[in-house]
Coordinates of C-alpha atoms and ligand atoms in Angstrom, one line a residue:
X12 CA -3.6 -9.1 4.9
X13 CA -4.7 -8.5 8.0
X14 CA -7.7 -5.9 8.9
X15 CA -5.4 -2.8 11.0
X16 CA -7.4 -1.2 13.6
X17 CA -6.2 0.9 16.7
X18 CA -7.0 1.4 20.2
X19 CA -5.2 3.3 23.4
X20 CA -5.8 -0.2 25.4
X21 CA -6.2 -4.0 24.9
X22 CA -9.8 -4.5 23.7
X23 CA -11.5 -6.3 26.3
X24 CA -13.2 -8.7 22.9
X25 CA -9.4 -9.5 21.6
X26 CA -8.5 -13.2 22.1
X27 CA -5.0 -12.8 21.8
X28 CA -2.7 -10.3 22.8
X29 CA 0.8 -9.9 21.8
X30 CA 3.2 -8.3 24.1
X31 CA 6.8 -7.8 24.5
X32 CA 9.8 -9.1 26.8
X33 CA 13.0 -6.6 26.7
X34 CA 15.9 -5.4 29.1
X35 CA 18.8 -7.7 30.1
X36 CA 18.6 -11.3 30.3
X37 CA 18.9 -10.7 33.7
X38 CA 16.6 -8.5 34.4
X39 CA 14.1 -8.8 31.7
X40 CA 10.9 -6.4 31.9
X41 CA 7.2 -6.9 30.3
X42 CA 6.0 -4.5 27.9
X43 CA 2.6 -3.9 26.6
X44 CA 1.2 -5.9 29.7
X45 CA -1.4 -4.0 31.8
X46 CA -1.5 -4.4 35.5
X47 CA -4.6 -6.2 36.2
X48 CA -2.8 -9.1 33.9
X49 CA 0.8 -8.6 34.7
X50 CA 0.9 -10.3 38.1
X51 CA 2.5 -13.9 37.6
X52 CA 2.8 -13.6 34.4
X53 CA 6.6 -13.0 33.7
X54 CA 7.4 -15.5 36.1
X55 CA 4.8 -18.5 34.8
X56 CA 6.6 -17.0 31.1
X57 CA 10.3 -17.6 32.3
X58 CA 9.6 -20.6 33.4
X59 CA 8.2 -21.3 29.6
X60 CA 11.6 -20.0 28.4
X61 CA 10.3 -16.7 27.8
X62 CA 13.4 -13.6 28.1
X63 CA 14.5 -10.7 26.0
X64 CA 16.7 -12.5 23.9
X65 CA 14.7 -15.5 23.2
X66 CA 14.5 -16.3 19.6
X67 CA 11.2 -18.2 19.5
X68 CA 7.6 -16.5 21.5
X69 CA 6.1 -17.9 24.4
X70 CA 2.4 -18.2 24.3
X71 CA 0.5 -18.8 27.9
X72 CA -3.0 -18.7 28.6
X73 CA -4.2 -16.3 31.0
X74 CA -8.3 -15.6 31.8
X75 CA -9.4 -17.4 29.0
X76 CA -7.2 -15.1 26.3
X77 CA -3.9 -16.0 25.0
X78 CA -1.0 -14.1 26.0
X79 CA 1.8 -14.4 23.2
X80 CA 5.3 -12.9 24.3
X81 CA 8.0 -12.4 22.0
X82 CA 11.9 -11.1 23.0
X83 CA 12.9 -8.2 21.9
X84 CA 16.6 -8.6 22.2
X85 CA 19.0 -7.0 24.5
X86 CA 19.2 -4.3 21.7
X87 CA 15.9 -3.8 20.0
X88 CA 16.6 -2.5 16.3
X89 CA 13.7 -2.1 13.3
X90 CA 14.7 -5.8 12.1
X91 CA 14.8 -7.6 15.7
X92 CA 11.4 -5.8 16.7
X93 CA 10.0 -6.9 12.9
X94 CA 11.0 -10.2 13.3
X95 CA 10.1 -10.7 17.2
X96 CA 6.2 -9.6 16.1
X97 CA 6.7 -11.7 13.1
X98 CA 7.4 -14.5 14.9
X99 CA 4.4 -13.8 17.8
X100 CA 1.7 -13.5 14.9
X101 CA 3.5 -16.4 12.8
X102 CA 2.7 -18.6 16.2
X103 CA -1.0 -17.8 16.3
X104 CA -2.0 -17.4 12.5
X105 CA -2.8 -20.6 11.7
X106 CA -5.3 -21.6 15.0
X107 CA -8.9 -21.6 14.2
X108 CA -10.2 -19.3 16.6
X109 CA -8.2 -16.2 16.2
X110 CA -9.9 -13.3 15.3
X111 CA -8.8 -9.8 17.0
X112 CA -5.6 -10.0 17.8
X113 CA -3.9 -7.0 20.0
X114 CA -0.7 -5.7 19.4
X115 CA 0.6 -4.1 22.1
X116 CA 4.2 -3.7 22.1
X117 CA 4.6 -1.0 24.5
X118 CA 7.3 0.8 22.2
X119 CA 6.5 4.7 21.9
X120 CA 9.7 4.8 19.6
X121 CA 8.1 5.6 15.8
X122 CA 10.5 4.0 13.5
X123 CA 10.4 0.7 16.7
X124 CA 6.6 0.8 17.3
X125 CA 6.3 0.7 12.5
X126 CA 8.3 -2.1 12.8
X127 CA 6.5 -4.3 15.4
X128 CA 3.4 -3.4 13.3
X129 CA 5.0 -4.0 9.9
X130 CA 6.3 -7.9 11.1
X131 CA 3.1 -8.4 12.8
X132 CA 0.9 -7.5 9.5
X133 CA 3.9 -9.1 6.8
X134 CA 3.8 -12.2 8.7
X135 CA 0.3 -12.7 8.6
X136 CA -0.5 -12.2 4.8
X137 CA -1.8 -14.6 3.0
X138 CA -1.2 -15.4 -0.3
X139 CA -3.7 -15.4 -2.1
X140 CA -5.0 -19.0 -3.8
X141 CA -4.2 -19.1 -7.4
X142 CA -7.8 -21.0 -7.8
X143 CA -9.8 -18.6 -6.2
X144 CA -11.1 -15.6 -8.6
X145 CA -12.6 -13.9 -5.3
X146 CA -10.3 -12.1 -3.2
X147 CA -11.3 -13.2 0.5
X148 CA -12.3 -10.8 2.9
X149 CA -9.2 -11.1 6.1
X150 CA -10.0 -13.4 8.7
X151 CA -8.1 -11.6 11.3
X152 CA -7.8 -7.9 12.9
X153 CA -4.8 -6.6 14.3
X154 CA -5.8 -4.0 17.0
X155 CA -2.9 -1.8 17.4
X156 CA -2.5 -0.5 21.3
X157 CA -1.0 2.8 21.5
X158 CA -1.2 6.2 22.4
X159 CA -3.5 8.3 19.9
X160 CA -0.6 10.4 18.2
X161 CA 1.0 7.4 17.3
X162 CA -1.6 5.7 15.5
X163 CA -0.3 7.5 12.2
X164 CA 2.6 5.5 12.5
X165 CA 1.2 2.4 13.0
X166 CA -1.3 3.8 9.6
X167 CA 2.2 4.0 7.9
X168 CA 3.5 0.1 8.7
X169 CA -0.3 -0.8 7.2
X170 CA 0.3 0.9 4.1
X171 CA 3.9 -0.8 3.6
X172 CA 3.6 -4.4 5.0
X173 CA 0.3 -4.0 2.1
X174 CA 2.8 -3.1 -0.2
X175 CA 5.1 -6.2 0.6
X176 CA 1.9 -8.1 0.0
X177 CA 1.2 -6.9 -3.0
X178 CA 4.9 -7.8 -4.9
X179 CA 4.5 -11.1 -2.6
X180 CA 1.2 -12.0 -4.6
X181 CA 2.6 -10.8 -8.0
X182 CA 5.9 -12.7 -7.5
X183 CA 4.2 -15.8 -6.5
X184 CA 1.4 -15.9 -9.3
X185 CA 2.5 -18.4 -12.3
X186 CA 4.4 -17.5 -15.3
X187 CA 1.3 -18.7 -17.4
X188 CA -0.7 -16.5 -15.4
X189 CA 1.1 -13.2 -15.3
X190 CA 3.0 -12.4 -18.5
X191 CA 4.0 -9.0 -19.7
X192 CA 0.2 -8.3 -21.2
X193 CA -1.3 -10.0 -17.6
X194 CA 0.9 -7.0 -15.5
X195 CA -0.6 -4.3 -17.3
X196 CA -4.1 -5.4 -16.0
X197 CA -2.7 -5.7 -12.8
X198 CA -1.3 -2.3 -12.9
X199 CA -4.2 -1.0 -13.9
X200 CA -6.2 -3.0 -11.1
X201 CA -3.8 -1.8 -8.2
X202 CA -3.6 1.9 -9.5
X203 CA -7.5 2.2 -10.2
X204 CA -8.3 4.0 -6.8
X205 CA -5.6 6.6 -6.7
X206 CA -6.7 9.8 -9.1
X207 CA -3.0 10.7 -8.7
X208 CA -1.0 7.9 -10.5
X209 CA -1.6 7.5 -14.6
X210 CA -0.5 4.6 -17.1
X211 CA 1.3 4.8 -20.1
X212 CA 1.7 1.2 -22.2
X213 CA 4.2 1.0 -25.3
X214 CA 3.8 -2.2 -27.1
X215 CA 6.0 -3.2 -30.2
X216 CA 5.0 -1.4 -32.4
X217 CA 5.8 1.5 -30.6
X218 CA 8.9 0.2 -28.9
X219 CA 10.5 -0.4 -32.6
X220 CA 9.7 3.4 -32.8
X221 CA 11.0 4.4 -29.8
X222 CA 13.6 1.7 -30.3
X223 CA 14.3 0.7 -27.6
X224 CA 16.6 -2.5 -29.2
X225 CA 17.1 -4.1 -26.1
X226 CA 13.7 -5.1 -24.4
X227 CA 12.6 -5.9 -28.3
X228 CA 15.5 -8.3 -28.4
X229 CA 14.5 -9.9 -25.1
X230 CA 11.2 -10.4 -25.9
X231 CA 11.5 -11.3 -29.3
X232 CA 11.4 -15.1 -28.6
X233 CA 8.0 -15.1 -26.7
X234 CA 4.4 -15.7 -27.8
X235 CA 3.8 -13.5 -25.5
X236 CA 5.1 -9.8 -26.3
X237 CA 7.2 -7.3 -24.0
X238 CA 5.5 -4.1 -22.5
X239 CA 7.3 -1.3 -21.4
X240 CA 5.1 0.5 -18.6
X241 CA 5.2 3.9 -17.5
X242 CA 3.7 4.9 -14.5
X243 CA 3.4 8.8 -13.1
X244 CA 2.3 9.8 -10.0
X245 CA 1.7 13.7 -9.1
X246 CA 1.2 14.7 -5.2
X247 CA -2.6 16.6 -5.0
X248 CA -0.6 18.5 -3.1
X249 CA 2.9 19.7 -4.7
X250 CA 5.7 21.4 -2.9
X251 CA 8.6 23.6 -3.8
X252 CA 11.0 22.6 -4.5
X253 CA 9.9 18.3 -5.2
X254 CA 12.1 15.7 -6.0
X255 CA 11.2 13.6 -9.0
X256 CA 12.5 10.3 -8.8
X257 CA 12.2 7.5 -11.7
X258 CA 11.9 3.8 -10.3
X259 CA 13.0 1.5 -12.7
X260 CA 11.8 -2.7 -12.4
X261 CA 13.3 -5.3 -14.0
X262 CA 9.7 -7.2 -15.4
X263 CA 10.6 -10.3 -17.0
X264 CA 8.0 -12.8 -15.9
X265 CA 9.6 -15.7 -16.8
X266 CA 13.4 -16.2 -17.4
X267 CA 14.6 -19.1 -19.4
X268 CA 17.6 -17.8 -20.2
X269 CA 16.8 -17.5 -23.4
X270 CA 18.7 -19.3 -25.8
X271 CA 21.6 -20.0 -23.4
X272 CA 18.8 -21.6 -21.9
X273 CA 19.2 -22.1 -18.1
X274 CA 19.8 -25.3 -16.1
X275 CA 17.0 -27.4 -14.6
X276 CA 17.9 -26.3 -10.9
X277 CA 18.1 -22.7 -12.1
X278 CA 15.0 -22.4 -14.0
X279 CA 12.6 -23.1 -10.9
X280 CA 12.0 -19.9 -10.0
X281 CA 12.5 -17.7 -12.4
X282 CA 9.1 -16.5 -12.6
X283 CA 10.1 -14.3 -9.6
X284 CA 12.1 -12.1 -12.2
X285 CA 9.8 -9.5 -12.0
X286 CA 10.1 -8.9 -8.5
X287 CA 11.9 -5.9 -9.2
X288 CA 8.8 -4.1 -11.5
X289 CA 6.7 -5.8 -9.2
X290 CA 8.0 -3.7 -6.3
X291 CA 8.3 -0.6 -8.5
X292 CA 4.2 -0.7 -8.9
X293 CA 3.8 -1.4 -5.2
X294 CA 6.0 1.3 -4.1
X295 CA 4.2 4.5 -6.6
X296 CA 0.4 2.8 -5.1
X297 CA 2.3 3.0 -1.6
X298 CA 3.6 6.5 -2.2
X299 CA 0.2 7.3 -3.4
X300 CA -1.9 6.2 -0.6
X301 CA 0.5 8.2 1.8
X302 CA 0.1 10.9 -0.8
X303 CA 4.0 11.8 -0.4
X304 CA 5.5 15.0 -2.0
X305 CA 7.4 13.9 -4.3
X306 CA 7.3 13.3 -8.0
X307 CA 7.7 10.0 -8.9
X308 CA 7.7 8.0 -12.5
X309 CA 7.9 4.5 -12.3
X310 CA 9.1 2.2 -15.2
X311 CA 8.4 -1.4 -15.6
X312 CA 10.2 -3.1 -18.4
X313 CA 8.4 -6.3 -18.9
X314 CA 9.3 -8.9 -21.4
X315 CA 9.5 -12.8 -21.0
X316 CA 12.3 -14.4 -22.1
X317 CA 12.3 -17.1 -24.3
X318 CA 13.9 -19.5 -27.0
X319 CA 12.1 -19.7 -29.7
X320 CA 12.4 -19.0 -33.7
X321 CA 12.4 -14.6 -33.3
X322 CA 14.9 -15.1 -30.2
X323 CA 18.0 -12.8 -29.9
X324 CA 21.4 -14.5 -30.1
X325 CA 24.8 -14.8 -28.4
X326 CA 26.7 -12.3 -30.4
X327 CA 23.6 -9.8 -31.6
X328 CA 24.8 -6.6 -32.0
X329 CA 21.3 -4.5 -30.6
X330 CA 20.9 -0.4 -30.6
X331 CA 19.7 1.0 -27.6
X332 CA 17.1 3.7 -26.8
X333 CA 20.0 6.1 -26.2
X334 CA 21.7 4.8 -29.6
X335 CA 24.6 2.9 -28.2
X336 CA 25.1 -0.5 -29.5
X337 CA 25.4 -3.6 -27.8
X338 CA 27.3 -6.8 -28.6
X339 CA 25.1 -9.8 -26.8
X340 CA 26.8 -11.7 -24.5
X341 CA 24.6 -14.4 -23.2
X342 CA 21.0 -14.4 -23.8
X343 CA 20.4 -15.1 -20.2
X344 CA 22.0 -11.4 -19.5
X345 CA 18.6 -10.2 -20.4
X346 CA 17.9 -8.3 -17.3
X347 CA 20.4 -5.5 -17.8
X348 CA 19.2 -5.0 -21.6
X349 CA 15.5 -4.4 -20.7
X350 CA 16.7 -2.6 -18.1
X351 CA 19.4 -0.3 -20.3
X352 CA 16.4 0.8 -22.4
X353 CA 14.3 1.8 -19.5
X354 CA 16.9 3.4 -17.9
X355 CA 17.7 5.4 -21.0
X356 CA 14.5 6.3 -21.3
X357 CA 14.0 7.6 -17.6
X358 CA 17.2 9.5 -17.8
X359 CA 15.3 11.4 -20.6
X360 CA 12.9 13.7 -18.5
X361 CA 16.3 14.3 -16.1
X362 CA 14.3 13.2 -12.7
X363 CA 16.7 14.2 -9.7
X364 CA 17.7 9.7 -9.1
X365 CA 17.3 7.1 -11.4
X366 CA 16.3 4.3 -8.6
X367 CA 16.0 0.9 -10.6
X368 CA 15.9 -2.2 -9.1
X369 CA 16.0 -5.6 -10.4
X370 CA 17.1 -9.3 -10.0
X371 CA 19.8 -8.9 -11.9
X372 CA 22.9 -11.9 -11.3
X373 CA 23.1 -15.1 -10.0
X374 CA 26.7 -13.0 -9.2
X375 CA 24.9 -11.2 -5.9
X376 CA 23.3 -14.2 -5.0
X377 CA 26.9 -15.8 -5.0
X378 CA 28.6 -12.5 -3.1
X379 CA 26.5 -12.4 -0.7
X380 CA 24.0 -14.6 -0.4
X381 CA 19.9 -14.5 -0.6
X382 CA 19.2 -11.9 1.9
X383 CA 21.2 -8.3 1.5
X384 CA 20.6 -5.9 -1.7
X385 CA 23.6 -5.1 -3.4
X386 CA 23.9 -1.8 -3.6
X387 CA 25.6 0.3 -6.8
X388 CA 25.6 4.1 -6.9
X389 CA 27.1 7.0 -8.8
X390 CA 28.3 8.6 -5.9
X391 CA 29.1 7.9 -1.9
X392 CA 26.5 10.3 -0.8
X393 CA 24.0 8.6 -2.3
X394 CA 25.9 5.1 -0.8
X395 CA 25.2 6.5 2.7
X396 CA 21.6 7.6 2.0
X397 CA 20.3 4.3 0.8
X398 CA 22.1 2.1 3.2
X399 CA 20.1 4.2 6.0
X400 CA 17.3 4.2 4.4
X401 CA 17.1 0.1 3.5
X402 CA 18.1 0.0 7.5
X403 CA 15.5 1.9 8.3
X404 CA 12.8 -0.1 6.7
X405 CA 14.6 -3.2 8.3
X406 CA 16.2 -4.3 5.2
X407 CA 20.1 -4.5 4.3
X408 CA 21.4 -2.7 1.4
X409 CA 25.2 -3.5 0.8
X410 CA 27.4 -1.2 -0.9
X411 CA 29.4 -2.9 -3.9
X412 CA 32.1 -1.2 -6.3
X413 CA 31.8 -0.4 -9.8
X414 CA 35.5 -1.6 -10.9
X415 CA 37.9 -0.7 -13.6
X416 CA 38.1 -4.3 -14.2
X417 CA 34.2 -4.5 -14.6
X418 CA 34.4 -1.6 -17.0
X419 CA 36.9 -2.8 -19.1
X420 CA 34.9 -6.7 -19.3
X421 CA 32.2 -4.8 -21.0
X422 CA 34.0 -3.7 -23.8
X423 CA 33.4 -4.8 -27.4
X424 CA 35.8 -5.1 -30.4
X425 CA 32.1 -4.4 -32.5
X426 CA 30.2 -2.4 -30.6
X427 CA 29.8 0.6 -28.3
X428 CA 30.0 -1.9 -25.1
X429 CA 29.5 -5.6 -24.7
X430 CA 26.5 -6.7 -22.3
X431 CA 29.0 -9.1 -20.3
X432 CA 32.3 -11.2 -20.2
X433 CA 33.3 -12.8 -17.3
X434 CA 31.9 -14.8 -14.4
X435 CA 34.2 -13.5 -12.3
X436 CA 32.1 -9.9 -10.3
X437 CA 29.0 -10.4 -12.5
X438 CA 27.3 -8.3 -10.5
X439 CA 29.9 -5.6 -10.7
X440 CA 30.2 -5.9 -14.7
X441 CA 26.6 -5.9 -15.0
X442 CA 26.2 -2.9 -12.7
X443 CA 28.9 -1.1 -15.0
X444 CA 27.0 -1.8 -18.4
X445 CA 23.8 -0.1 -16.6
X446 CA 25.7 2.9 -15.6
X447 CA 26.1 3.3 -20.0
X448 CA 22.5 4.4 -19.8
X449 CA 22.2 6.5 -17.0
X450 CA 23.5 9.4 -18.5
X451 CA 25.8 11.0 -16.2
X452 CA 22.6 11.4 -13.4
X453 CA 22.4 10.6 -10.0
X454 CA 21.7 6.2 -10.2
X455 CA 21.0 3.9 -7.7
X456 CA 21.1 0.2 -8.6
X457 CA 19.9 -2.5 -6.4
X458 CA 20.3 -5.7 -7.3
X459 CA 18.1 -8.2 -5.7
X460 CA 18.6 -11.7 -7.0
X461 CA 17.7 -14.5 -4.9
X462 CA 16.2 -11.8 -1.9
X463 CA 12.5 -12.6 -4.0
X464 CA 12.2 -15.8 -3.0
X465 CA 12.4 -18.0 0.1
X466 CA 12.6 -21.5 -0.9
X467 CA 12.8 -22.7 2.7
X468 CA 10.0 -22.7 5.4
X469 CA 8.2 -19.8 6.5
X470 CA 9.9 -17.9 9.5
X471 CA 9.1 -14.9 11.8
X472 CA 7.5 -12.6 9.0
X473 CA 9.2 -14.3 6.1
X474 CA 7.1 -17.0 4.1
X475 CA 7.8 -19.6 2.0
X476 CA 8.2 -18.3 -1.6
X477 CA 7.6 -15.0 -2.3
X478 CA 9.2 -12.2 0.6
X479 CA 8.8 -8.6 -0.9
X480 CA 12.2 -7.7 -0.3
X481 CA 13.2 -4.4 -1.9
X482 CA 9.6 -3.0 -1.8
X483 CA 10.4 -1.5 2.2
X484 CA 13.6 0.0 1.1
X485 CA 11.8 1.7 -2.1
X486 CA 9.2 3.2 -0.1
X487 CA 12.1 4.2 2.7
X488 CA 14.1 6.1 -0.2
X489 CA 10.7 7.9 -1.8
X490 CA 9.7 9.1 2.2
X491 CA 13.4 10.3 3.0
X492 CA 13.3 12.4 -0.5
X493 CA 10.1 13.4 1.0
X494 CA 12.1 14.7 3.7
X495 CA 9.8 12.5 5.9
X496 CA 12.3 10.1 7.0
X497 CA 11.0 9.0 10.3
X498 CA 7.0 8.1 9.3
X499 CA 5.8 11.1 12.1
X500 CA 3.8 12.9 9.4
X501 CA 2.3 10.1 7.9
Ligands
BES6 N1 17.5 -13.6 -13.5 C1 18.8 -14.0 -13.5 C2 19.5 -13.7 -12.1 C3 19.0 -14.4 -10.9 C4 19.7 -15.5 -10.5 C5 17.9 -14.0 -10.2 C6 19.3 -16.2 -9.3 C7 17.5 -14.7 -9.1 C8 18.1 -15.8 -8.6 C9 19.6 -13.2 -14.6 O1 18.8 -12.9 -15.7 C10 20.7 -14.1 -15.0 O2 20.4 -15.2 -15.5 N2 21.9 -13.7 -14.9 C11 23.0 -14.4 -15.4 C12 24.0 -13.5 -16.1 C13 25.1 -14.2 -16.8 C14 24.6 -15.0 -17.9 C15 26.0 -13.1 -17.3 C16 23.7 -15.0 -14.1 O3 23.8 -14.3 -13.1 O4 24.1 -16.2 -14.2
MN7 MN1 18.8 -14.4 -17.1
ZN8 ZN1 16.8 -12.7 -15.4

């Protein structure tokens, strides 16, 4: 990523500087622009095509620096202002000579001025070669132009466009490469620095123990063997009262199907179905760099799933962490089994919300398409909170039902509930048979399935491949139980 820095006006040694166009159409209005380098400029930029509601920037030289002006549109909201910035770094990235770049929106709105930063820094991360041991020190700086008190904000967009980076890099790194084993050293790596966040590993041995039947079964067709992951993190500085809050991931880190093996067309990405535990880890080394007051135990239920001779079967009958059985439906319904244990299993120390999420069905991929999360909870409060909190980071969260149709698909004639049945509202039925294990507590699902991974061409702060949905609304959730909901204290 990007180096952040910050500064009350446009460094005189920045050779680019990114500024904003907003107001009517009709009336459009610079922003960001200082006076000595104003004059002409919105004129020579109009006639470029530069206005408030253009969709693509408009870069112009001006004394030997580039000016780069991005629309804000006629109603500036936290996505339009992240994808506007996103789209004015996305334009300058890739020439040879950019070094400092200045950001200077001219927005003095927090949750505005986090997003311009946050698109700005997510659009210029770069993944990191897969051939390179050596992480490579950024080639650009982002100077951030604001007013002193709102440089915390702007520290806040740093800490969470890193934390899109990080589940970008994780996501995009090659099945071979990163298997259940492979995101425990990762774990390790990313959590070494923060004193407050400890790691717990269960392997099989103590998995069969703990039984948890379900992420056994998954990864019981794999060379390489499931982990389940525990992560704590404890505030240095505690409050009363403190919300604890379990995140749970969904970690397989390479999805075949299993024995129902997948389709050709299917297959391709499927090492992106860890994006969910991937954002889990980002979002407790997040919450521990802001060092937010809350409680939070994260769980990453990693397996790879696989055919192979110790595979699970269409038609197993498993027995969960909490003791329920389950009648198999389709080995390539692994996601909610791994995900039933570790759910069980958080519900144990009774946190205040079980958070998991997880790309669960090819269902919410059908419903409603790549981008939105769909959005299962055990009560409307909690349906309200979320949504404003995924809107707030600039992602969409979309609330789905929970059926009595869903509920009754699940059931077995030979066990306590069947892991699937229909095609018809898979992610409904597979949000109902995680509900089993949630034990009555407050539960927020998010199913992310196909919002991992951009197969198209890089746009505004979107690349190709890996995005790091899911990670912002995380983070948005932990600060609003941190009664911080706004980023003015961080
Ligand atoms: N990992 C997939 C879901 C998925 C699909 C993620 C597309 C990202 C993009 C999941 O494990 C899966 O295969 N689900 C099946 C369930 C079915 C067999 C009940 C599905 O949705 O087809
Ligand atoms: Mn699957
Ligand atoms: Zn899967």
């Amino acid at each position: 990523m990007a180096e952040l820095d910050y500064a009350t006006t446009i460094p005189s040694d920045a050779d680019t500087i990114i500024a904003a166009i907003s107001g009517q159409p009709t009336a459009p209005v610079l922003q960001g622009i200082p006076d000595e380098l104003a004059d002409g400029l919105l004129t020579a930029a109009q006639l470029l095509g530069a206005s408030p509601t253009a969709k693509t920037p408009t870069m112009l030289p001006v004394a030997g620096r580039r000016i780069v002006l991005v629309g804000l549109g006629e109603q500036p909201s936290v996505k339009s202002v992240t994808k506007a910035f996103g789209a004015g770094v996305r334009a300058v990235i890739e020439l040879d000579d950019v070094r400092r770049i200045a950001l200077s929106p001219g927005i003095t709105d927090t949750n505005l001025l986090r997003a311009a930063v946050e698109g700005a820094l997510m659009a210029g991360i770069r993944s990191l070669p897969i051939t390179s041991q050596e992480e490579q020190p950024p080639r650009h700086t982002i100077v951030v132009v604001c007013d002193e008190e709102l440089q915390a904000t702007a520290y806040l967009a740093g800490v969470i466009a890193n934390a899109v980076g990080t589940v970008r890099n994780l996501v995009n790194t090659p099945p071979n490469l990163l298997t259940p084993s492979d995101m425990v050293s990762e774990a390790d790596n990313l959590i070494a620095k923060y004193d407050s966040v400890t790691m717990e590993i269960m392997k099989k041995n103590s998995l069969g123990k703990g039984g948890f039947g379900g992420i056994l079964a998954v990864g019981g067709g794999s060379d390489n063997p499931p982990r389940l992951i525990t992560l704590r993190y404890e505030p240095a500085k505690p409050v009363t009262p403190q919300a604890h809050i379990a995140l749970i991931g969904k970690g397989i880190t390479f999805d075949s199907g299993g024995i129902d093996l997948k389709p050709v067309e299917s297959m391709v990405t499927m090492k992106g179905d860890m994006a969910g535990a991937a954002c889990v880890l980002a979002a407790i080394c997040g919450a521990a760099e802001l060092e937010l007051p809350v409680q939070i135990t994260g769980w990453l239920a990693m397996a790879e799933n696989m055919p192979g001779g110790g595979a699970y079967r269409p038609s197993d009958v498993l027995t969960m962490r909490n003791g329920m059985t389950v009648e198999n439906y389709n080995t390539d319904a692994e996601g909610r089994l791994v995900m039933a244990d570790a759910l069980a299993r958080a519900a144990e120390d009774t946190p205040d919300l079980l958070l998991d999420i997880a790309t669960l069905t090819g269902a919410k991929m059908i419903a409603l398409g790549t981008e939105p999360i769909g959005l299962f909870t055990s009560d409307d409060a909690l349906t309200e909170r979320i949504v404003t909190a995924a809107a707030d980071a600039g992602e969409l969260a979309w609330p789905l039902p929970i059926t009595d149709e869903a509920e009754e698909t699940i059931k077995s004639d030979i066990a306590d509930v069947r892991s699937g049945g229909s095609r018809f509202g898979g992610a409904l039925i597979a949000a109902a048979f995680l509900k089993r294990f949630t034990a009555g507590l407050p539960w927020v699902h998010l199913d992310i399935a196909a919002s991992e991974w951009n197969p198209n061409a890089a746009h505004d702060f979107v690349p190709k491949g890996a995005t790091g949905y899911g990670v912002r609304t995380l983070l948005a959730v932990l600060r609003s139980y941190a009664g911080d909901v706004k980023g003015e204290t961080h």
